[in-house]
């Protein structure tokens, strides 16, 4: 019986992969300023994306969004819990974003629904 239990535990242990790791959010830590929104949508020429800022606090799994313009580009003002795995961030409303950090740039790309046309949107933030 003990041998079977050890065998099952061993199989569970080796079946786990790096793809199942918790979100690697240390690179997200800190303040970011929105610099661009890429989507199938139109904006007025004078829209100032930099009026939207976010702050990731990985110790609390919270992102604080501050929109100082009439538009709420990424999320509504306030604190939002986040979770995820690997390079995916998910929020309690079911929205999921793929993220990539390169130096001083953060890219958040909305995981689109294949049943909805033109819902692709990418947010580009800088430090």
Short mmCIF file of N, CA, C and O in Angstrom, two decimals, residues 1 4 7 10-11 16 37-38 44 47 50 60-62 65 72 75 77 95 98 100 112 121:
data_model
loop_
_atom_site.label_atom_id
_atom_site.label_comp_id
_atom_site.label_asym_id
_atom_site.label_seq_id
_atom_site.Cartn_x
_atom_site.Cartn_y
_atom_site.Cartn_z
N UNK A 1 0.82 -1.19 0.00
CA UNK A 1 0.00 0.00 0.00
C UNK A 1 0.87 1.26 0.00
O UNK A 1 0.58 2.21 -0.70
N UNK A 4 2.31 1.98 -3.41
CA UNK A 4 1.35 2.61 -4.32
C UNK A 4 1.23 4.10 -4.02
O UNK A 4 1.18 4.92 -4.94
N UNK A 7 4.29 5.84 -5.27
CA UNK A 7 4.26 5.89 -6.73
C UNK A 7 3.32 7.00 -7.22
O UNK A 7 3.65 7.76 -8.13
N UNK A 10 4.90 10.37 -6.48
CA UNK A 10 6.00 10.59 -7.42
C UNK A 10 5.46 11.04 -8.78
O UNK A 10 5.97 11.98 -9.38
N UNK A 11 4.42 10.38 -9.26
CA UNK A 11 3.82 10.76 -10.55
C UNK A 11 3.26 12.18 -10.49
O UNK A 11 3.40 12.94 -11.45
N UNK A 16 4.13 17.94 -12.59
CA UNK A 16 4.11 19.39 -12.49
C UNK A 16 5.22 19.95 -13.36
O UNK A 16 6.32 19.44 -13.40
N UNK A 37 -2.24 52.78 -26.49
CA UNK A 37 -3.27 51.75 -26.55
C UNK A 37 -3.39 51.34 -28.01
O UNK A 37 -3.63 52.18 -28.87
N UNK A 38 -3.20 50.06 -28.28
CA UNK A 38 -3.27 49.55 -29.64
C UNK A 38 -4.52 48.68 -29.74
O UNK A 38 -4.64 47.68 -29.03
N UNK A 44 -9.42 60.35 -30.20
CA UNK A 44 -9.16 61.70 -30.64
C UNK A 44 -7.65 61.92 -30.66
O UNK A 44 -6.91 61.28 -29.90
N UNK A 47 -5.72 62.80 -27.21
CA UNK A 47 -5.87 61.97 -26.02
C UNK A 47 -4.50 61.78 -25.36
O UNK A 47 -3.52 61.42 -26.02
N UNK A 50 -0.97 59.27 -20.89
CA UNK A 50 -0.14 59.32 -19.69
C UNK A 50 -0.91 59.73 -18.43
O UNK A 50 -0.37 59.67 -17.33
N UNK A 60 0.93 42.20 -2.05
CA UNK A 60 -0.50 42.15 -1.75
C UNK A 60 -1.32 41.62 -2.93
O UNK A 60 -2.54 41.54 -2.85
N UNK A 61 -0.66 41.32 -4.06
CA UNK A 61 -1.35 40.90 -5.29
C UNK A 61 -2.42 41.92 -5.68
O UNK A 61 -3.56 41.58 -5.99
N UNK A 62 -2.02 43.19 -5.65
CA UNK A 62 -2.93 44.28 -5.97
C UNK A 62 -2.31 45.18 -7.04
O UNK A 62 -1.11 45.40 -7.04
N UNK A 65 -5.03 51.44 -9.93
CA UNK A 65 -5.20 52.17 -11.19
C UNK A 65 -5.66 53.58 -10.87
O UNK A 65 -6.58 53.79 -10.07
N UNK A 72 -11.35 55.73 -18.95
CA UNK A 72 -10.79 54.65 -18.14
C UNK A 72 -10.30 53.60 -19.14
O UNK A 72 -11.06 52.76 -19.60
N UNK A 75 -8.44 49.85 -16.58
CA UNK A 75 -9.43 49.43 -15.59
C UNK A 75 -9.96 50.69 -14.91
O UNK A 75 -9.37 51.76 -15.03
N UNK A 77 -10.71 53.29 -11.79
CA UNK A 77 -9.90 53.75 -10.67
C UNK A 77 -10.06 52.83 -9.46
O UNK A 77 -11.15 52.30 -9.22
N UNK A 95 -11.45 38.90 -16.69
CA UNK A 95 -10.56 39.38 -17.75
C UNK A 95 -9.15 38.83 -17.51
O UNK A 95 -8.69 38.72 -16.38
N UNK A 98 -2.14 38.91 -21.09
CA UNK A 98 -0.78 38.40 -21.21
C UNK A 98 0.14 39.59 -20.96
O UNK A 98 -0.13 40.68 -21.45
N UNK A 100 4.25 41.18 -20.77
CA UNK A 100 5.66 41.05 -21.12
C UNK A 100 6.37 42.31 -20.66
O UNK A 100 5.88 43.42 -20.90
N UNK A 112 -8.19 37.80 -25.97
CA UNK A 112 -9.46 38.03 -26.66
C UNK A 112 -10.31 36.77 -26.72
O UNK A 112 -9.84 35.66 -26.60
N UNK A 121 -6.93 44.20 -27.68
CA UNK A 121 -6.41 45.48 -27.22
C UNK A 121 -5.10 45.23 -26.47
O UNK A 121 -4.98 44.26 -25.73
#
